[in-house]
mmCIF file of C-alpha atoms in Angstrom:
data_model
loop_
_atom_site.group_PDB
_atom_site.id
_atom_site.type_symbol
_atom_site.label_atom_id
_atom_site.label_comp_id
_atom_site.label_asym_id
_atom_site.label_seq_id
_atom_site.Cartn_x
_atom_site.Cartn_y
_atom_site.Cartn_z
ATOM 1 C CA UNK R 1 54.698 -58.680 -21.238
ATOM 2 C CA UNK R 2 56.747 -57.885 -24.437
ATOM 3 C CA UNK R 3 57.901 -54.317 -24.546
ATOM 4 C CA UNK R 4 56.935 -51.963 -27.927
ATOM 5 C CA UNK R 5 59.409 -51.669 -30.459
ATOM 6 C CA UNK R 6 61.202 -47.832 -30.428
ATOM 7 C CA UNK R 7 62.813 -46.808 -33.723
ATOM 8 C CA UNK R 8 64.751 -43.604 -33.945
ATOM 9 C CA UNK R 9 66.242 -42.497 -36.942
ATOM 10 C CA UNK R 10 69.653 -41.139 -36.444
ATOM 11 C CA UNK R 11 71.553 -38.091 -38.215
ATOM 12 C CA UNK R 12 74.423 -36.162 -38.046
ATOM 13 C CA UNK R 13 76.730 -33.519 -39.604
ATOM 14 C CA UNK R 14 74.367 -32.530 -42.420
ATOM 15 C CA UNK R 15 75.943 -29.147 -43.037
ATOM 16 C CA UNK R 16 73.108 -27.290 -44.937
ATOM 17 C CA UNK R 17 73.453 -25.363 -46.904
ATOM 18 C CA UNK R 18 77.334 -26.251 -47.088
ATOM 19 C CA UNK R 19 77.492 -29.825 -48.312
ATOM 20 C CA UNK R 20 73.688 -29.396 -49.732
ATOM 21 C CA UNK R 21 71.272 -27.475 -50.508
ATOM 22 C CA UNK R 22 68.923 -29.632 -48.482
ATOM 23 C CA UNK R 23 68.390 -33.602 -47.376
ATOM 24 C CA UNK R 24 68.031 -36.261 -50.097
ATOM 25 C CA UNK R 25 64.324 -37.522 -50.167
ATOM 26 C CA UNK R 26 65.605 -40.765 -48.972
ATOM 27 C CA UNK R 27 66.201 -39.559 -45.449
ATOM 28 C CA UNK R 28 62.780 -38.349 -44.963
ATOM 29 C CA UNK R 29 60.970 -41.348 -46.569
ATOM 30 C CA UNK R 30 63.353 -43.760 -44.322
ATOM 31 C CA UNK R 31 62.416 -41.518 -41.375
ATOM 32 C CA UNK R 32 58.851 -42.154 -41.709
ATOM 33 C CA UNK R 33 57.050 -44.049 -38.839
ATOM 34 C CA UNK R 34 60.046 -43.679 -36.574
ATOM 35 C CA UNK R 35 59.422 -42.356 -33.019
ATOM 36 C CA UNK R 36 62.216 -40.030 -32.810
ATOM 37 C CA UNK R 37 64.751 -38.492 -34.736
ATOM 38 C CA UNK R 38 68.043 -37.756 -33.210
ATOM 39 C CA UNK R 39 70.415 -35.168 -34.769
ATOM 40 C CA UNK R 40 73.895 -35.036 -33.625
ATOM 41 C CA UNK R 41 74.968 -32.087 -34.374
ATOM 42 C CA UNK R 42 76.505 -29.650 -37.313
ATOM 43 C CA UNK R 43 73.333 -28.851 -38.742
ATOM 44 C CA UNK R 44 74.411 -25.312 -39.573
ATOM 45 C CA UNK R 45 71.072 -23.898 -40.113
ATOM 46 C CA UNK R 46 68.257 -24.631 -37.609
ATOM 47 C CA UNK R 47 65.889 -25.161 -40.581
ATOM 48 C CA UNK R 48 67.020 -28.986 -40.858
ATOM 49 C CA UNK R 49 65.006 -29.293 -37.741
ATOM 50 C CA UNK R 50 62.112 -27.947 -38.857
ATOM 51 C CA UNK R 51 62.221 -30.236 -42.174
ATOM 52 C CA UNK R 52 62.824 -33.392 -40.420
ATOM 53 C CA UNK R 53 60.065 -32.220 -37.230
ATOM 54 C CA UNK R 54 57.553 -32.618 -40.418
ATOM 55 C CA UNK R 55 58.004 -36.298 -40.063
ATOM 56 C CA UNK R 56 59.122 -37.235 -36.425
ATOM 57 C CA UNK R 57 60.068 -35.143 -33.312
ATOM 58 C CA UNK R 58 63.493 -34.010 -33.028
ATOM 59 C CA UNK R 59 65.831 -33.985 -30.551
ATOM 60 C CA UNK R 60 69.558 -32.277 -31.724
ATOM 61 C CA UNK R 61 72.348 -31.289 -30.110
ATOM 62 C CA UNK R 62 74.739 -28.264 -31.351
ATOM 63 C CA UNK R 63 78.299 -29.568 -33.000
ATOM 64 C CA UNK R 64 81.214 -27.543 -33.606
ATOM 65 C CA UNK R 65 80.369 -26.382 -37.157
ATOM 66 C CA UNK R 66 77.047 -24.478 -35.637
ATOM 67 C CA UNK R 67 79.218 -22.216 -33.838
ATOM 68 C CA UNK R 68 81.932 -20.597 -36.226
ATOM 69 C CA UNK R 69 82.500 -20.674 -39.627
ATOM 70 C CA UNK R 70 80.048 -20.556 -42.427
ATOM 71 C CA UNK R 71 78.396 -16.766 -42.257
ATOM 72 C CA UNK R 72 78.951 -17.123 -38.389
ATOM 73 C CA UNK R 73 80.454 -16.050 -35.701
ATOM 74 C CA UNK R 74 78.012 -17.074 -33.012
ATOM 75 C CA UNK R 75 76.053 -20.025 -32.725
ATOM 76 C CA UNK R 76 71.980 -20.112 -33.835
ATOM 77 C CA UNK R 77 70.211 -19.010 -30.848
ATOM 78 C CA UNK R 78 67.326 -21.918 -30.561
ATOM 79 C CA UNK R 79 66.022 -23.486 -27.799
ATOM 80 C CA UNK R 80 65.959 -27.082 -29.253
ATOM 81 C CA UNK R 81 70.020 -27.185 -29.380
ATOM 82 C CA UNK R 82 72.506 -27.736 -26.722
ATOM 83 C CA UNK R 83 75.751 -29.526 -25.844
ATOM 84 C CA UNK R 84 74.303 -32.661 -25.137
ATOM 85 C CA UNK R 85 71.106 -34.719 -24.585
ATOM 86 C CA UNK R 86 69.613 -38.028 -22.388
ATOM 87 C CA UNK R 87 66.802 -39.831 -23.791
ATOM 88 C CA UNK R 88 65.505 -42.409 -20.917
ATOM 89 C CA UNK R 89 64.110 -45.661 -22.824
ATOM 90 C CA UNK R 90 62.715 -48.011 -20.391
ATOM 91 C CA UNK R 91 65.740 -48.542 -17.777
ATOM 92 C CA UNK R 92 68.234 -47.533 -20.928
ATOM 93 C CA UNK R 93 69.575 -44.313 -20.863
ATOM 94 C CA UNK R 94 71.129 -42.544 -24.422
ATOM 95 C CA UNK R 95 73.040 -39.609 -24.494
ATOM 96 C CA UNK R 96 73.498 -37.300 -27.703
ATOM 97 C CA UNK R 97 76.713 -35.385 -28.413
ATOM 98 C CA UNK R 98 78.626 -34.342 -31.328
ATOM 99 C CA UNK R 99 82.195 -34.716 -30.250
ATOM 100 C CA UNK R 100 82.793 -37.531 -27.993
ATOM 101 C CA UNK R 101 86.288 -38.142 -28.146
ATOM 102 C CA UNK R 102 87.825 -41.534 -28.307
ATOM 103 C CA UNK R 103 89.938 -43.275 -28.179
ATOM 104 C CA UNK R 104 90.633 -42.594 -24.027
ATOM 105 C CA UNK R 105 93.934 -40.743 -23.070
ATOM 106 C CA UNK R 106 93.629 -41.573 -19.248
ATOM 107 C CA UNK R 107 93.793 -39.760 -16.835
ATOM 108 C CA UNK R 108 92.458 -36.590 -18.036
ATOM 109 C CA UNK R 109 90.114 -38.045 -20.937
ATOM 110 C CA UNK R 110 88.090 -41.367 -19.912
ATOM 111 C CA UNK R 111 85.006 -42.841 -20.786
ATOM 112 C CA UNK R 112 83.406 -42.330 -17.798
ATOM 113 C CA UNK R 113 84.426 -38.775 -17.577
ATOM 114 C CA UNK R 114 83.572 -37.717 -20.504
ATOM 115 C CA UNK R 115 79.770 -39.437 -19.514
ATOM 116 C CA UNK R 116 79.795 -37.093 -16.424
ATOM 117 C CA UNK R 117 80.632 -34.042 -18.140
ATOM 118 C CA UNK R 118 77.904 -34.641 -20.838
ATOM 119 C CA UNK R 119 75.367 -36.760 -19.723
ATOM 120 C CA UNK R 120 75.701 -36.434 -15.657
ATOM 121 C CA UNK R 121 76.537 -40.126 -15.040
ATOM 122 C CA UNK R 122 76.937 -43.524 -17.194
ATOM 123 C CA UNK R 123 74.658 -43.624 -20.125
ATOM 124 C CA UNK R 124 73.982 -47.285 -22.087
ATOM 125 C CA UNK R 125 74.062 -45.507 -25.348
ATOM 126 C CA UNK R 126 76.245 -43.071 -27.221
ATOM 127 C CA UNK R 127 75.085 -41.299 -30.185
ATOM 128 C CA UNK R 128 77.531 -38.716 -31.680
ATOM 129 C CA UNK R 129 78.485 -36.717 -35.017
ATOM 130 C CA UNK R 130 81.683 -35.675 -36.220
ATOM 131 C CA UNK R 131 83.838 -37.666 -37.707
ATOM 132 C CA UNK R 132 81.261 -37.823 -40.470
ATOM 133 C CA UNK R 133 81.626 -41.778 -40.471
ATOM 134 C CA UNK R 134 79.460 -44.089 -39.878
ATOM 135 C CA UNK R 135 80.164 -46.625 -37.059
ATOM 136 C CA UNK R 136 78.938 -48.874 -34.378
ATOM 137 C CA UNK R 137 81.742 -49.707 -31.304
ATOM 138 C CA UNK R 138 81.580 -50.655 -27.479
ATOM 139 C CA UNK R 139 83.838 -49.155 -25.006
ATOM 140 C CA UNK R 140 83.602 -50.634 -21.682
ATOM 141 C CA UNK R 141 80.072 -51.847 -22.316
ATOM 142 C CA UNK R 142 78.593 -48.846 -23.793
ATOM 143 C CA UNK R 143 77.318 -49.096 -27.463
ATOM 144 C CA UNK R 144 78.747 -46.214 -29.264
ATOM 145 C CA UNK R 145 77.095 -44.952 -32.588
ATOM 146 C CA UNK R 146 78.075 -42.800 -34.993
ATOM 147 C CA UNK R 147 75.300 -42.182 -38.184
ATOM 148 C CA UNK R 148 78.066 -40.921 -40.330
ATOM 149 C CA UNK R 149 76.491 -37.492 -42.429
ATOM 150 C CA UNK R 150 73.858 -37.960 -45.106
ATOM 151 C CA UNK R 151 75.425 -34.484 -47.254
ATOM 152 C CA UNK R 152 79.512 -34.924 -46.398
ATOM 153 C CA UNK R 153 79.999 -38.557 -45.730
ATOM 154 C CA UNK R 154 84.004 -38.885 -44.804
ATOM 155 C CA UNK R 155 84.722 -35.524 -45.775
ATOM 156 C CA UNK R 156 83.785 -36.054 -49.235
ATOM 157 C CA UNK R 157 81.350 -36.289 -51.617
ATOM 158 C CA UNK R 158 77.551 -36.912 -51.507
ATOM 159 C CA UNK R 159 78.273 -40.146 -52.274
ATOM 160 C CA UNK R 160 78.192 -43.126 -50.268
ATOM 161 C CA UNK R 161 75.900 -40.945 -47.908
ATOM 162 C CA UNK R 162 74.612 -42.806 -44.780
ATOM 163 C CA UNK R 163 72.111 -41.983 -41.712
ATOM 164 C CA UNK R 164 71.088 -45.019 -39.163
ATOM 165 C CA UNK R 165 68.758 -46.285 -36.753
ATOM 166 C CA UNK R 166 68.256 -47.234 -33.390
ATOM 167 C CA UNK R 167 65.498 -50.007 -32.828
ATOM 168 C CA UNK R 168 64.896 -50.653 -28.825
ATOM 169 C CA UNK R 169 63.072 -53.754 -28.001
ATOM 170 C CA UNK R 170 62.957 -55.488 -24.648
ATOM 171 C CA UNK R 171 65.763 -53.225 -23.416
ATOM 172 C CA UNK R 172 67.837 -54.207 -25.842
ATOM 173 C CA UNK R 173 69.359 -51.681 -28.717
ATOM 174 C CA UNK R 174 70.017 -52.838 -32.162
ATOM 175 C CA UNK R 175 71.548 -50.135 -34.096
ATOM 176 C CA UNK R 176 71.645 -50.284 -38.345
ATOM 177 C CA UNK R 177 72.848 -47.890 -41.048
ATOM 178 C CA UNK R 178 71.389 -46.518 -44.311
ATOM 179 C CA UNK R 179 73.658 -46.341 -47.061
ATOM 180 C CA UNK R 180 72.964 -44.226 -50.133
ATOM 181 C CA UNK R 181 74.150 -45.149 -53.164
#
């Protein structure tokens, strides 16, 4: 039996209403029909949740920008944020963080430590935020993807904005970006 096709539509560091006011329409029409959204952190305000729960369910983690800075001195106070995340697909496992630090500086910062302290144990999948750039590596096996920011895109302007995917199919994980022109 072939297994369903999953597609979640990945985000990160949108920084509303920093970088923007609010999401390009793009995002939301390319988010249509996905099964999940994933937001890695940085939103800022929680109302970028609420936007993009109008078109898939959510699952975001907090990132250093929704703590300090911008108006702030403590972080939003909602219950669908925290430090990290596991979504179980099937026998795949993906965890959801903002920061996850690479490259490794053994002995004190490893791959598989930095899984324990997150995610309790290995994960298949590592979806982050950031470094605001997109990017899709594998350390020691594990596929590590990074959508990049839709609003701040390296730092910079809105342009060149990206946001990705993650299509799941047979246990396997085939992830893609969106670039905005």
């Amino acid at each position: 039996m072939i297994a369903p096709v999953m597609r979640i539509g990945l985000i990160s560091d949108t920084h509303i209403p920093v970088a923007a006011k609010e999401l390009w329409p793009q995002v939301y029409e390319a988010f249509r029909g996905v099964d999940l959204i994933m937001h890695g952190g940085d939103l800022m305000v929680t109302d970028v949740i609420d936007w993009l729960e109008e078109v898939a369910p959510v699952m975001a983690v907090s990132g250093n920008g929704d703590y300090t800075g911008w108006e702030r001195s403590i972080a939003p106070q909602d219950p669908r944020l925290s430090e990290s995340r596991v979504l179980v697909v099937d026998s795949l496992r993906i965890g959801l963080v903002h920061d996850f630090q690479l490259p490794e500086a053994p002995p004190l910062r490893t791959i598989d430590g930095l899984m324990t302290h997150f995610f309790s144990g290995p994960v298949n999948v590592i979806v982050r935020g950031s470094t605001h750039a997109a990017e899709i590596t594998s350390v020691k096996g594990v596929l590590i993807v990074n959508p990049g920011s839709p609003t701040f895109p390296n730092h910079r302007s809105s342009s060149l904005c990206t946001f990705g995917f993650l299509d799941i199919e047979n246990g396997r994980v085939h992830p893609s970006f969106v670039q905005l022109q």
